Amino acid sequence: MKVGFIGLGIMGKPMVKNLLKAGHKVLAYDMFRANVDDVVSAGASGAASIAEVAKECKLIITMLPNGPEVKEVVLGAGGVLESAASGTVVFDMSSIAPGVAQEVCAECAKKGVKMLDAPVSGGEPKAIDGTLSVMVGGDEATFNEVKDVIGSMAASVVHCGDIGAGSTTKLANQIIVALNIAAVSEAFMLSTKAGVSPEKVFDAIKGGLAGSTVMNAKAPMIMDGNFKPGFKIDLHIKDLANALETGHKVGSPLPFTAAVMEILQHLRAHGLGQNDHSAIAKYYEKLTDSEIRK
Ligand code: NAD
């Protein structure tokens, strides 16, 4: 099957390369030609427009920044829906609000196009390794038709429920990650100010109940003062904005998410939006005029 792929950024490029490695033909498009050229040099075909992808491919994967871009690419002028045949599957792997996924899916259905929402966790390293975790919402029979193709980019592909369920699962993931980094930063600053090395604290507790994948990944970065992304603060602000909007819509207050959102806003206002989200620690460093270091 020839797979269409739209959105060739940090995540999209390595994902295309893993589809190619698994033997799939890929027709790829991005608004920046240099990104298309990159995957063409790895064996993909390059498309000149979204319409070309929509005409030639029955499975189209999108990996775009947020809901507005997904709406533009799928529903907009010259977008997927204008040219796609009935029966085409749009498999959106961007992290967007579940309400937007439901809205786009409903528009697709009017033309017989099926859409699933399927964001990922794992970041660039796992996109490169082909070991992403994919969380999928939408029609289960359609999911079963495409899950082998998706499996070539992932270590786990889980069907979570109806359309929007993948995006809701991703929002839950992003809340847990953000609050975990804030908790680690707050606790490590306490130990620093109390005169106990954060490195000792990390070594002592990482195997216990407080240990986590987030702490293992981010504590060394915080203690090295290395805030190179990784996952940028600006992207995490986008995800928490979608979480807060969704929480308000469904009647689920998110008080801790709101608090961490304000920390992220503070960091962005100080020019750190392009830092890794582990730079949440810098907020605590500013509060105390101290650094969390080994
Ligand atoms: P990115 O900004 O690097 O890539 C997005 C790509 O989409 C860009 O190449 C851009 O040119 C393209 N694009 C935007 N609008 C377009 C349009 N109208 N037509 C065609 N192309 C268009 O972003 P990314 O880091 O690859 O992330 C993509 C999605 O994956 C986001 O929703 C992000 O939250 C999510 N995500 C990212 C990570 C990560 O670590 N980077 C991890 C998990 C999930």
CSV table of C-alpha atoms in Angstrom, one decimal, residues 53-156:
chain,number,residue,atom,x,y,z
A,53,VAL,CA,-1.2,12.9,-1.8
A,54,ALA,CA,-5.0,12.7,-1.4
A,55,LYS,CA,-5.5,11.5,-5.0
A,56,GLU,CA,-2.9,8.8,-4.9
A,57,CYS,CA,-3.1,7.3,-1.3
A,58,LYS,CA,-5.9,5.4,0.5
A,59,LEU,CA,-4.0,5.8,3.8
A,60,ILE,CA,-2.9,9.3,4.7
A,61,ILE,CA,-0.9,9.9,7.9
A,62,THR,CA,-0.7,13.5,9.2
A,63,MET,CA,1.9,14.7,11.8
A,64,LEU,CA,1.2,18.4,12.2
A,65,PRO,CA,1.7,20.9,15.1
A,66,ASN,CA,-1.9,21.3,16.4
A,67,GLY,CA,-5.6,21.3,15.6
A,68,PRO,CA,-5.7,24.4,13.4
A,69,GLU,CA,-3.1,22.9,11.0
A,70,VAL,CA,-5.0,19.6,10.9
A,71,LYS,CA,-8.2,21.4,10.0
A,72,GLU,CA,-6.4,23.4,7.3
A,73,VAL,CA,-4.7,20.3,5.8
A,74,VAL,CA,-7.8,18.0,5.9
A,75,LEU,CA,-10.7,20.4,5.5
A,76,GLY,CA,-9.2,23.6,4.0
A,77,ALA,CA,-9.0,24.8,0.4
A,78,GLY,CA,-6.8,22.4,-1.5
A,79,GLY,CA,-6.9,20.0,1.5
A,80,VAL,CA,-7.3,16.2,1.7
A,81,LEU,CA,-11.1,16.2,1.6
A,82,GLU,CA,-11.3,18.0,-1.7
A,83,SER,CA,-9.5,15.2,-3.5
A,84,ALA,CA,-9.7,12.0,-1.4
A,85,ALA,CA,-11.8,9.1,-2.7
A,86,SER,CA,-14.5,7.6,-0.5
A,87,GLY,CA,-13.0,4.9,1.7
A,88,THR,CA,-9.7,6.8,2.2
A,89,VAL,CA,-8.4,6.7,5.8
A,90,VAL,CA,-6.9,9.8,7.4
A,91,PHE,CA,-4.7,8.7,10.4
A,92,ASP,CA,-3.9,11.8,12.3
A,93,MET,CA,-0.9,11.4,14.7
A,94,SER,CA,-0.6,15.0,15.7
A,95,SER,CA,-1.4,16.0,19.3
A,96,ILE,CA,-4.6,18.0,19.2
A,97,ALA,CA,-7.7,18.6,21.2
A,98,PRO,CA,-10.2,15.7,21.2
A,99,GLY,CA,-13.0,18.1,20.2
A,100,VAL,CA,-11.1,19.1,17.0
A,101,ALA,CA,-10.5,15.4,16.2
A,102,GLN,CA,-14.3,14.8,16.5
A,103,GLU,CA,-15.1,17.8,14.4
A,104,VAL,CA,-12.7,16.8,11.6
A,105,CYS,CA,-13.9,13.2,11.7
A,106,ALA,CA,-17.5,14.3,11.3
A,107,GLU,CA,-16.7,16.4,8.2
A,108,CYS,CA,-14.7,13.5,6.7
A,109,ALA,CA,-17.6,11.1,7.3
A,110,LYS,CA,-19.8,13.3,5.0
A,111,LYS,CA,-17.5,12.4,2.1
A,112,GLY,CA,-17.1,8.7,3.1
A,113,VAL,CA,-13.5,9.4,4.4
A,114,LYS,CA,-12.6,7.7,7.7
A,115,MET,CA,-10.5,9.5,10.3
A,116,LEU,CA,-8.8,8.2,13.4
A,117,ASP,CA,-6.9,10.3,16.0
A,118,ALA,CA,-3.7,8.7,17.0
A,119,PRO,CA,-1.1,10.9,18.9
A,120,VAL,CA,2.2,9.4,20.0
A,121,SER,CA,4.4,9.5,23.1
A,122,GLY,CA,8.1,8.9,23.0
A,123,GLY,CA,9.6,12.0,21.3
A,124,GLU,CA,12.2,12.2,18.6
A,125,PRO,CA,14.5,9.3,20.0
A,126,LYS,CA,11.6,6.8,19.8
A,127,ALA,CA,10.4,8.2,16.5
A,128,ILE,CA,13.9,7.4,15.2
A,129,ASP,CA,14.0,4.0,16.8
A,130,GLY,CA,10.5,3.1,15.6
A,131,THR,CA,9.4,2.5,19.2
A,132,LEU,CA,6.7,5.1,19.7
A,133,SER,CA,3.7,4.5,21.8
A,134,VAL,CA,0.5,5.2,19.8
A,135,MET,CA,-2.9,5.9,21.4
A,136,VAL,CA,-5.7,5.6,18.9
A,137,GLY,CA,-9.3,6.7,18.8
A,138,GLY,CA,-12.0,5.9,16.2
A,139,ASP,CA,-13.7,3.1,14.4
A,140,GLU,CA,-12.1,-0.2,15.5
A,141,ALA,CA,-12.5,-2.0,12.2
A,142,THR,CA,-10.7,0.8,10.4
A,143,PHE,CA,-8.0,0.7,13.1
A,144,ASN,CA,-7.5,-3.0,12.5
A,145,GLU,CA,-7.1,-2.4,8.8
A,146,VAL,CA,-4.1,0.0,9.3
A,147,LYS,CA,-2.5,-1.1,12.5
A,148,ASP,CA,0.2,-3.3,10.9
A,149,VAL,CA,1.4,-0.2,8.9
A,150,ILE,CA,1.4,1.9,12.0
A,151,GLY,CA,3.2,-0.8,13.9
A,152,SER,CA,6.3,-0.2,11.8
A,153,MET,CA,6.8,3.1,13.6
A,154,ALA,CA,5.9,1.9,17.1
A,155,ALA,CA,6.5,-0.4,20.0
A,156,SER,CA,2.9,-0.2,21.1
